[in-house]
Short mmCIF file of C-alpha atoms and ligand atoms in Angstrom, two decimals:
data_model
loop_
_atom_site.label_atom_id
_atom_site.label_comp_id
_atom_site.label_asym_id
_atom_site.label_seq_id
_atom_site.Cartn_x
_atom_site.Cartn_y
_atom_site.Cartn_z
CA UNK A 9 -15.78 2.96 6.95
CA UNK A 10 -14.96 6.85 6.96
CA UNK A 11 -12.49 8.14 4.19
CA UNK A 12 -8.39 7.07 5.42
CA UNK A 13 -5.73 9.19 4.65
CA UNK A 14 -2.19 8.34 5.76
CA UNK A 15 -0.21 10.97 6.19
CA UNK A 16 2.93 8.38 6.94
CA UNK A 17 6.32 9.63 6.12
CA UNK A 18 7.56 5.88 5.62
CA UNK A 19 6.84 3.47 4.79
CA UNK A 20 3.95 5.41 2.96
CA UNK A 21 0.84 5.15 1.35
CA UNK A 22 0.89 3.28 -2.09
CA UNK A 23 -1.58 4.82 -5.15
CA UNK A 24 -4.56 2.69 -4.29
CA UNK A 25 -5.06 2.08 -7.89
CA UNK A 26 -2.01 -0.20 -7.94
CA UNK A 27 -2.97 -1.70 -4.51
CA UNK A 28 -6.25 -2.99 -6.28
CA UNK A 29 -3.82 -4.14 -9.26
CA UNK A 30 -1.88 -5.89 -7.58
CA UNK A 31 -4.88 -7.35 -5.30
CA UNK A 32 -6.95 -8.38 -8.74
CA UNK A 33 -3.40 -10.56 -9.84
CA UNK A 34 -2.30 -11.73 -6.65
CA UNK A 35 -3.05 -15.29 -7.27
CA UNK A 36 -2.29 -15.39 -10.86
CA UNK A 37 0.15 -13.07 -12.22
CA UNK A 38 0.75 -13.35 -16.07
CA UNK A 39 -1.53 -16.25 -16.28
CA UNK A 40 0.58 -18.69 -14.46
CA UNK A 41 -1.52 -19.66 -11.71
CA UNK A 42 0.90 -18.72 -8.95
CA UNK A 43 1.68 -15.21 -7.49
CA UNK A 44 4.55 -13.16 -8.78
CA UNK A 45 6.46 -13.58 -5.61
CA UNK A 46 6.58 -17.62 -6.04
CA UNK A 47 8.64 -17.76 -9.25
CA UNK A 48 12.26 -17.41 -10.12
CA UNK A 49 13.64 -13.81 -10.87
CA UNK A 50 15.80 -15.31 -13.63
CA UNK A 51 12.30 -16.60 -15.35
CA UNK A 52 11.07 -15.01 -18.39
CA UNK A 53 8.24 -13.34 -16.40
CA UNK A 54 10.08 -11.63 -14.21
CA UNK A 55 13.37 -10.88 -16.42
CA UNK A 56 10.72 -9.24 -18.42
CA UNK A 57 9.33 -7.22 -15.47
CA UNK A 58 12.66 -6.12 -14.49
CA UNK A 59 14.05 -4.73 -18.15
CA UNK A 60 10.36 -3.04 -18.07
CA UNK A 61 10.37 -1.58 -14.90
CA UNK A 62 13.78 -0.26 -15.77
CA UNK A 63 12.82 1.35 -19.28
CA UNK A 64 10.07 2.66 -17.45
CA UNK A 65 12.05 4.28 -14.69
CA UNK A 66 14.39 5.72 -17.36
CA UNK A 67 11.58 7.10 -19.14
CA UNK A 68 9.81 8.86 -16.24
CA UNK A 69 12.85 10.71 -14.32
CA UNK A 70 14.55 11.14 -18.31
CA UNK A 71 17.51 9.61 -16.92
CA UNK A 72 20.30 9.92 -19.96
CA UNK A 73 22.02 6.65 -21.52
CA UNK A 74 25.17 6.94 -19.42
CA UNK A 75 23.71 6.02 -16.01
CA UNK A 76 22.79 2.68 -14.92
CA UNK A 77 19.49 2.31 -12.58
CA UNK A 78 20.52 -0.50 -10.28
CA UNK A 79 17.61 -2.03 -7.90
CA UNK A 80 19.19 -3.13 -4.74
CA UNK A 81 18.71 -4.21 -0.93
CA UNK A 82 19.78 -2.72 2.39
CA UNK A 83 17.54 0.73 2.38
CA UNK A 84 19.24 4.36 1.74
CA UNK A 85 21.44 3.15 5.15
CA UNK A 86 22.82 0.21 3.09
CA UNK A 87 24.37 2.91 0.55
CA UNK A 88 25.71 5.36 3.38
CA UNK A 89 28.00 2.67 3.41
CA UNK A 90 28.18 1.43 -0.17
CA UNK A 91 28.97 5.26 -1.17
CA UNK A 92 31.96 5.02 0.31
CA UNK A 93 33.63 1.48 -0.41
CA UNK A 94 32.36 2.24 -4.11
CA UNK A 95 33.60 5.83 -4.80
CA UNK A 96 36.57 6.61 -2.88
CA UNK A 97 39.69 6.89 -4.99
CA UNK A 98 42.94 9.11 -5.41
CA UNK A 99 41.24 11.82 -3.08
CA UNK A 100 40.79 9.33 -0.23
CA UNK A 101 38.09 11.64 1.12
CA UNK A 102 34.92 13.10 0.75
CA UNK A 103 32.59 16.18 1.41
CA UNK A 104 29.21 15.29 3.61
CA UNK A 105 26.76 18.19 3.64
CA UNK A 106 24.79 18.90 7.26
CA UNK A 107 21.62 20.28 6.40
CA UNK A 108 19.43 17.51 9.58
CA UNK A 109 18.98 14.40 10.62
CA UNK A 110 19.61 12.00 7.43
CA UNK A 111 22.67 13.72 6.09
CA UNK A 112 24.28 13.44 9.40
CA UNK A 113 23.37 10.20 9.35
CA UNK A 114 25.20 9.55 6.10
CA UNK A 115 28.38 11.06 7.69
CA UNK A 116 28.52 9.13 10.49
CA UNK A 117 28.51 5.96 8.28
CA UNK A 118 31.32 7.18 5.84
CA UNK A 119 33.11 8.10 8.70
CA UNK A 120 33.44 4.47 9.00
CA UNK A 121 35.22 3.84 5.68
CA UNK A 122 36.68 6.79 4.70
CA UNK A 123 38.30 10.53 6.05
CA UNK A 124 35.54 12.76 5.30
CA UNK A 125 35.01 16.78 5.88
CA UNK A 126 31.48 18.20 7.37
CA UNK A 127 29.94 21.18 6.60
CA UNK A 128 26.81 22.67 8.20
CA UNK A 129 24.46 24.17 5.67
CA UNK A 130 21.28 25.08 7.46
CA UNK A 131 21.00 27.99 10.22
CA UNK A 132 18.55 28.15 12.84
CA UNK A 133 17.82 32.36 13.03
CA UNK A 134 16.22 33.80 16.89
CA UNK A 135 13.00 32.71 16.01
CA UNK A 136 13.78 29.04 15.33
CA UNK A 137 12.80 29.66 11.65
CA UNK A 138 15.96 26.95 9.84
CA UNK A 139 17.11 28.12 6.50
CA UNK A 140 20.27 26.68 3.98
CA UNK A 141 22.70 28.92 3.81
CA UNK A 142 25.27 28.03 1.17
CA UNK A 143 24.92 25.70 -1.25
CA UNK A 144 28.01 26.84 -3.26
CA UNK A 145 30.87 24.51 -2.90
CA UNK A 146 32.99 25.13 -6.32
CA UNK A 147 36.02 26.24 -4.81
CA UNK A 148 36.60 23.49 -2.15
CA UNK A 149 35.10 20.50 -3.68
CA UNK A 150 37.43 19.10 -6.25
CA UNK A 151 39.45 17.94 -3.51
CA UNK A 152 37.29 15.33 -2.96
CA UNK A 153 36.01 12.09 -4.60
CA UNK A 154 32.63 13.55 -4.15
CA UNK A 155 30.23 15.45 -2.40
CA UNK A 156 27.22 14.08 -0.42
CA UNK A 157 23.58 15.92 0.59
CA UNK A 158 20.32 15.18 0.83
CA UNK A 159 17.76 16.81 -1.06
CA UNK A 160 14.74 16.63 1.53
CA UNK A 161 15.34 15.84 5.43
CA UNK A 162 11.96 13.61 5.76
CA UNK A 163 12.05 14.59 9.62
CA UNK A 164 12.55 18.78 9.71
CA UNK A 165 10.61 19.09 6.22
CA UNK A 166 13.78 21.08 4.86
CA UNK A 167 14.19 20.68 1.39
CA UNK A 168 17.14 21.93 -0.89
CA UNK A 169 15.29 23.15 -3.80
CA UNK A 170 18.64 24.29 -5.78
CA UNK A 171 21.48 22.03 -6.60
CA UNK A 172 24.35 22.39 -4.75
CA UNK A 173 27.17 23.74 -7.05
CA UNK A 174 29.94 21.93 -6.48
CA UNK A 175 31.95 22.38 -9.86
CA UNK A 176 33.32 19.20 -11.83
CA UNK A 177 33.43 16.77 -8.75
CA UNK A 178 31.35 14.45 -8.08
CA UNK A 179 27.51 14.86 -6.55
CA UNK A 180 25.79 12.42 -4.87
CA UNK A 181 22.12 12.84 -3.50
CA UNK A 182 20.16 11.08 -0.95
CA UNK A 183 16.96 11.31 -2.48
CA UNK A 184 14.75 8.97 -0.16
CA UNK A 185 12.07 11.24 0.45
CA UNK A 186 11.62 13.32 -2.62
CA UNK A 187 12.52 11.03 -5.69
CA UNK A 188 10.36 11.48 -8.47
CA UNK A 189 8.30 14.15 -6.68
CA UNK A 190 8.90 16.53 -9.27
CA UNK A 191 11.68 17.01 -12.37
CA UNK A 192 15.29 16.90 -12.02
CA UNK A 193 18.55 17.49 -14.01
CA UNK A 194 20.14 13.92 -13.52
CA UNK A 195 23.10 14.50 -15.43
CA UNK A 196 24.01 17.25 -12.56
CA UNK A 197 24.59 14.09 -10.15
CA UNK A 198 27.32 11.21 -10.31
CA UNK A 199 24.63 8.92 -8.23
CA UNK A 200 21.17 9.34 -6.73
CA UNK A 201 19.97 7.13 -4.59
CA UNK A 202 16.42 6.13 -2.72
CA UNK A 203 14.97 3.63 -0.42
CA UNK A 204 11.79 2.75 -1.72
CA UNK A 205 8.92 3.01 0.87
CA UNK A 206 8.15 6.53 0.57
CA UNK A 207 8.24 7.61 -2.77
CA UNK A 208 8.80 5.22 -4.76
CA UNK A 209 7.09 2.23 -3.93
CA UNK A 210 6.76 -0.89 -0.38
CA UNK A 211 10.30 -0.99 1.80
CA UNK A 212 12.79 -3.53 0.83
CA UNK A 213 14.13 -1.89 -2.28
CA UNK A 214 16.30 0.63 -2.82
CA UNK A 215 17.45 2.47 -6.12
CA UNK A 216 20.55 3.79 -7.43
CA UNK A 217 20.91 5.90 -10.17
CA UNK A 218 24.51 5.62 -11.05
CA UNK A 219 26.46 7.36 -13.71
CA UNK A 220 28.64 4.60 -15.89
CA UNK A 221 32.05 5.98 -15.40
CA UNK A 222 31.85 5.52 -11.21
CA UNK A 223 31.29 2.07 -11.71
CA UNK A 224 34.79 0.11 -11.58
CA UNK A 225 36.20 1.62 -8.69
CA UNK A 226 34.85 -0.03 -5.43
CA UNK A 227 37.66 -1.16 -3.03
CA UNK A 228 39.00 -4.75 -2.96
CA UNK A 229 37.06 -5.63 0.44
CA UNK A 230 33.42 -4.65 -0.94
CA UNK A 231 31.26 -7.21 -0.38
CA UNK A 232 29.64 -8.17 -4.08
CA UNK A 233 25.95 -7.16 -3.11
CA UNK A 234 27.50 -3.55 -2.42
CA UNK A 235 29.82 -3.23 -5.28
CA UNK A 236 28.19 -1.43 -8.23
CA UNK A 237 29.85 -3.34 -10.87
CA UNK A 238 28.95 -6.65 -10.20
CA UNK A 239 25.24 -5.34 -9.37
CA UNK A 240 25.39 -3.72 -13.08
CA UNK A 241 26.89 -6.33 -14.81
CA UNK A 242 23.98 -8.85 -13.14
CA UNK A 243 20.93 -6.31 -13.73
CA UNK A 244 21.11 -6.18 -9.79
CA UNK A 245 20.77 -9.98 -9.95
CA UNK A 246 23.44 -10.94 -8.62
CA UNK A 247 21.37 -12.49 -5.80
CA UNK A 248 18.07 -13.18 -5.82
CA UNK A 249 16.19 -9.56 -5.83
CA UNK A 250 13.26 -8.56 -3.71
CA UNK A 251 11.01 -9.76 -6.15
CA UNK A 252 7.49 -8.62 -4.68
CA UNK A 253 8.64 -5.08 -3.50
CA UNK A 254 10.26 -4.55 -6.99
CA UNK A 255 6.97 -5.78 -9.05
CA UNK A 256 5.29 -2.66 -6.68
CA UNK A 257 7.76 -0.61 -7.61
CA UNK A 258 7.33 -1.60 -11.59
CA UNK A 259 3.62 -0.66 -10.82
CA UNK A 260 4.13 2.54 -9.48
CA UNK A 261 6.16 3.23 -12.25
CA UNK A 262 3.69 2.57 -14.93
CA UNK A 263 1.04 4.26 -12.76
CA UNK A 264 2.98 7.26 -12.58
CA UNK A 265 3.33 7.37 -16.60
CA UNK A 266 -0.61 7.06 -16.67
CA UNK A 267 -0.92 9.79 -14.72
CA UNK A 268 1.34 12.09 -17.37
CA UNK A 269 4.38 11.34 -15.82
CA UNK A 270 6.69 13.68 -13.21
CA UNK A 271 6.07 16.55 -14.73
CA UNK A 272 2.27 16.05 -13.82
CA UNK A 273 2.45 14.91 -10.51
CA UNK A 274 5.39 17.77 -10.10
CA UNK A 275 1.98 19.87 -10.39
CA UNK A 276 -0.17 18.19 -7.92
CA UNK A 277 2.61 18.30 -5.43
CA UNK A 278 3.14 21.79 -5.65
CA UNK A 279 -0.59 22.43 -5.35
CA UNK A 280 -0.90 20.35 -2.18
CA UNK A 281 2.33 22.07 -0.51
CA UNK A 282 1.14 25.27 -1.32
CA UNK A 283 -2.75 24.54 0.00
CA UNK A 284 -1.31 23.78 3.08
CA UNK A 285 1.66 26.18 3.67
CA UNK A 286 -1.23 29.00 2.87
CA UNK A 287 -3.32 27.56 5.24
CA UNK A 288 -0.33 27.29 7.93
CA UNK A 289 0.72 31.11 7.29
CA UNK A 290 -2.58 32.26 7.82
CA UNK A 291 -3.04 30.60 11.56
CA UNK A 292 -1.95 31.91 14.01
CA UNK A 293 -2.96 29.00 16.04
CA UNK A 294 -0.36 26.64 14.24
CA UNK A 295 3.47 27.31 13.19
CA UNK A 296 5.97 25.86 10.53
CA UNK A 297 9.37 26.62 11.37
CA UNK A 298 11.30 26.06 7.76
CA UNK A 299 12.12 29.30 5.59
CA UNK A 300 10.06 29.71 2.76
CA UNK A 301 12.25 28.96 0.14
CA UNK A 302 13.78 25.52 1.84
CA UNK A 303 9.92 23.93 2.57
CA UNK A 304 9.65 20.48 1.47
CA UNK A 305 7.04 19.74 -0.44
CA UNK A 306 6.89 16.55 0.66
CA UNK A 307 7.20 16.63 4.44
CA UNK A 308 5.38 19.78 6.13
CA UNK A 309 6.05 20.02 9.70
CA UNK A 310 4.01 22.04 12.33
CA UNK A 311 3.19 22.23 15.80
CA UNK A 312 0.82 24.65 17.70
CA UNK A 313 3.67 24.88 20.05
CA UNK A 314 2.38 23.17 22.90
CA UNK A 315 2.80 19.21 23.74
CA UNK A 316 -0.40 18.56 25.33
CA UNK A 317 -2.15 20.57 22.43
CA UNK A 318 -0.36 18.69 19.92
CA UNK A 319 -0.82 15.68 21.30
CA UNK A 320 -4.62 15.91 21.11
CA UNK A 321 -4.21 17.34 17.65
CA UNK A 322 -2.91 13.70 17.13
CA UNK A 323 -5.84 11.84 18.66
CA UNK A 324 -8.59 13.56 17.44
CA UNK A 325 -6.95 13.43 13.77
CA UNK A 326 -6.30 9.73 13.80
CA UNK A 327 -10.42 9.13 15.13
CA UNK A 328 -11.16 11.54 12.09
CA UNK A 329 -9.63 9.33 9.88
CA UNK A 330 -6.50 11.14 9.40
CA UNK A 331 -3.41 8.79 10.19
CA UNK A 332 -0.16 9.02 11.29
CA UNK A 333 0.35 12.67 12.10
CA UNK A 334 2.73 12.71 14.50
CA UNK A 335 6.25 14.02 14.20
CA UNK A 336 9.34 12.47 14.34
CA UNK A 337 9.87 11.79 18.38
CA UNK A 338 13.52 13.90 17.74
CA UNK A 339 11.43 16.72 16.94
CA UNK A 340 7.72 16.30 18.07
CA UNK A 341 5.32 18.20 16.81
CA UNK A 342 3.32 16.83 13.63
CA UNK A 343 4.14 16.20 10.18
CA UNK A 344 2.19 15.46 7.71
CA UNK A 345 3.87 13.60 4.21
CA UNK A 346 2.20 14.33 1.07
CA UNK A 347 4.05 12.05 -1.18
CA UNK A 348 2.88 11.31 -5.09
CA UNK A 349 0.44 9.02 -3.60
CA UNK A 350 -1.48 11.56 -1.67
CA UNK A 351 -4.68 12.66 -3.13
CA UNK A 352 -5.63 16.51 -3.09
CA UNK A 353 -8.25 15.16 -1.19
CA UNK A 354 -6.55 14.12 1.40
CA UNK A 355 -4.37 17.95 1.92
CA UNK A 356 -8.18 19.20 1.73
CA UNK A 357 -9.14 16.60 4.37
CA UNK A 358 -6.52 17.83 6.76
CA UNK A 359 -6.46 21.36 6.54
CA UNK A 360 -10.65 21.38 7.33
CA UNK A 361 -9.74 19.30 10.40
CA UNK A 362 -7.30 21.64 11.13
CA UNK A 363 -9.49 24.51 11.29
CA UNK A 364 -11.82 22.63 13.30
CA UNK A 365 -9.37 21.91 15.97
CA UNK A 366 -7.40 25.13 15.85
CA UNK A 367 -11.50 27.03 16.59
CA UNK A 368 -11.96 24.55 19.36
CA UNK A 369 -8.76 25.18 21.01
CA UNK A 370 -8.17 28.35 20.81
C1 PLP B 13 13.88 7.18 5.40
C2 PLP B 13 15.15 7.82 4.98
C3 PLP B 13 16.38 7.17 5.09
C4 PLP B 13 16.51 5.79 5.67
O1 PLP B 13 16.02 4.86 4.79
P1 PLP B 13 16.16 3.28 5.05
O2 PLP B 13 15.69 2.71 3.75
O3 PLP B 13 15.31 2.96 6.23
O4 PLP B 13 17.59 2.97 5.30
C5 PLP B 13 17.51 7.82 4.63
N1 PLP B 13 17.44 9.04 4.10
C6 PLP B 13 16.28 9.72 3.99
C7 PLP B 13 16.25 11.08 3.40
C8 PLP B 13 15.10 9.13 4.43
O5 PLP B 13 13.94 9.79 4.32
#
């Protein structure tokens, strides 16, 4: 079989050496002679797992004592909504950052539960190239309960490398795409939160890094598997978990450590990104269409600006045994998602392709 690499931006490709883990244990996990996803979560085994997984989590993104990690259900769409019910208060509204698709998403949702404000932060110059623009908010956002972004649009590849300042309210991040992708001041943020099947681990979980004193406040019609305090105060058990998807996750986690934790894998990321920026910069052939200083690391977009061109690019990578370049069909193009799983390898892989195609097509 020739050499995979899946360039997916979700859900993503999984560090193969927990794959084979989890393969070598699937029939008997902790020497019980069943799998992990046939016994109860309030077991020893898995309680066990769980308070691990958490202390390992804590451990790897140095999250400080005041925050609780909760594991939850519903994806990073679940918690457009749960924001809301949970942390509106005396303000009654909140501030939702535009920087693409996902945090307009978010707003959309809110607008559903609460009155919220919108403010674009990205601009589009003559040449298409997208930038943010402002990312200081200190003198409007104390009027509200909080303020929402997301720190890396999966489907544009923009990425908001520098905290948004927005004084002593409330930040909350939508981290799907870039959590634990490199090091980050958590105490900046009242809540973080991150659907699991890109980053962090398979779909069907979904973090939330949660600072203590928000918990306490959801209103009276949040339903129990949304509200944050009951979810704390059951170590997110207050229904039965997804057990399997969480054990992943646990693996990942202790995977990651192996590896020297985020600061390490901070490194390899930036490595990749910058291999293939470089290479991008140089073509002429192919075009990336994010300011310099706002390119994900995570998601890198291009497109040799021509359908039927890209669309071949597509083909012939997926027969060469690189997967799942295609863009997002609101943007077209490809993109290509380098997550923590993503070997250098793999950037390597692509950009020789690349070359290949762009000297055949030219
Ligand atoms: C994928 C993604 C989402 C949606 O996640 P679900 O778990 O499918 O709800 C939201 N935000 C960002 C930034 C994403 O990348």
């Amino acid at each position: 079989m020739t050499q995979i690499y899946n360039f997916s931006a979700g859900p993503a490709m999984m560090p193969k050496a927990v794959l084979e883990q989890a393969q070598a244990e699937l029939l008997n996990w902790q020497n019980q002679g069943t799998s992990v996803m046939e016994v109860s979560h309030r077991g020893k085994y898995f309680s066990e797992l769980a308070a691990q997984s958490d202390k390992d989590f804590r451990e790897l993104y140095h999250i400080p004592d005041n925050y609780k990690v909760l594991f939850l259900q519903g994806g990073a769409r679940g918690q457009f909504a749960a924001i809301p019910m949970n942390l509106i208060g005396k303000k009654g509204k909140a501030l939702y950052l535009n920087s693409g698709h996902w945090s307009a998403t978010a707003a959309k949702e809110a607008r559903n539960f609460c009155e919220i404000d919108e403010i674009n932060i990205t601009e589009t110059d003559a040449n298409g190239l997208i930038s943010v623009v402002r990312t200081d908010f200190s003198d409007i956002a104390e009027q509200y309960d909080y303020v929402h972004y997301c720190t890396n649009e999966t489907i544009s590849g923009v990425e908001i490398k520098e905290i948004p300042n927005v004084g002593n309210a409330v930040l909350v991040a939508d981290m799907s795409s870039n959590i634990l992708s490199g090091e980050i001041d958590i105490s900046q943020f009242g809540l973080i939160y991150a659907g699991a099947q890109k980053n962090l681990g398979p779909a069907g979980i979904t973090i939330v890094i949660v600072r203590e004193d928000l918990i306490g406040h959801a209103r009276q019609a949040t339903p129990s598997i949304w509200n944050y305090e009951t979810q704390a105060n059951a170590d997110s058990m207050i229904n039965t978990p997804p057990t399997f998807a969480w054990y992943l996750c646990a693996l990942v986690f202790k995977h990651l450590l192996k590896e020297g934790g985020v600061k390490a894998v901070e490194a390899r990321n930036l490595k990749k990104a910058e291999l293939l920026y470089q290479y991008l910069d140089s073509s002429t052939f192919y075009h990336n269409y994010i300011a310099k200083p706002n390119r994900s690391v995570m998601n890198v977009t291009f497109t040799t600006n021509n359908d039927e061109l890209n669309a071949k690019f597509v083909a012939e990578a997926t027969q060469a045994g690189l997967q799942a370049l295609k863009g997002h069909k609101v943007l077209g193009g490809m993109r290509a998602s380098i997550y923590n799983a993503m070997p250098i390898e793999g950037v390597e892989a692509l950009i020789a392709f690349m070359d290949k195609f762009a000297k055949e097509n030219n």
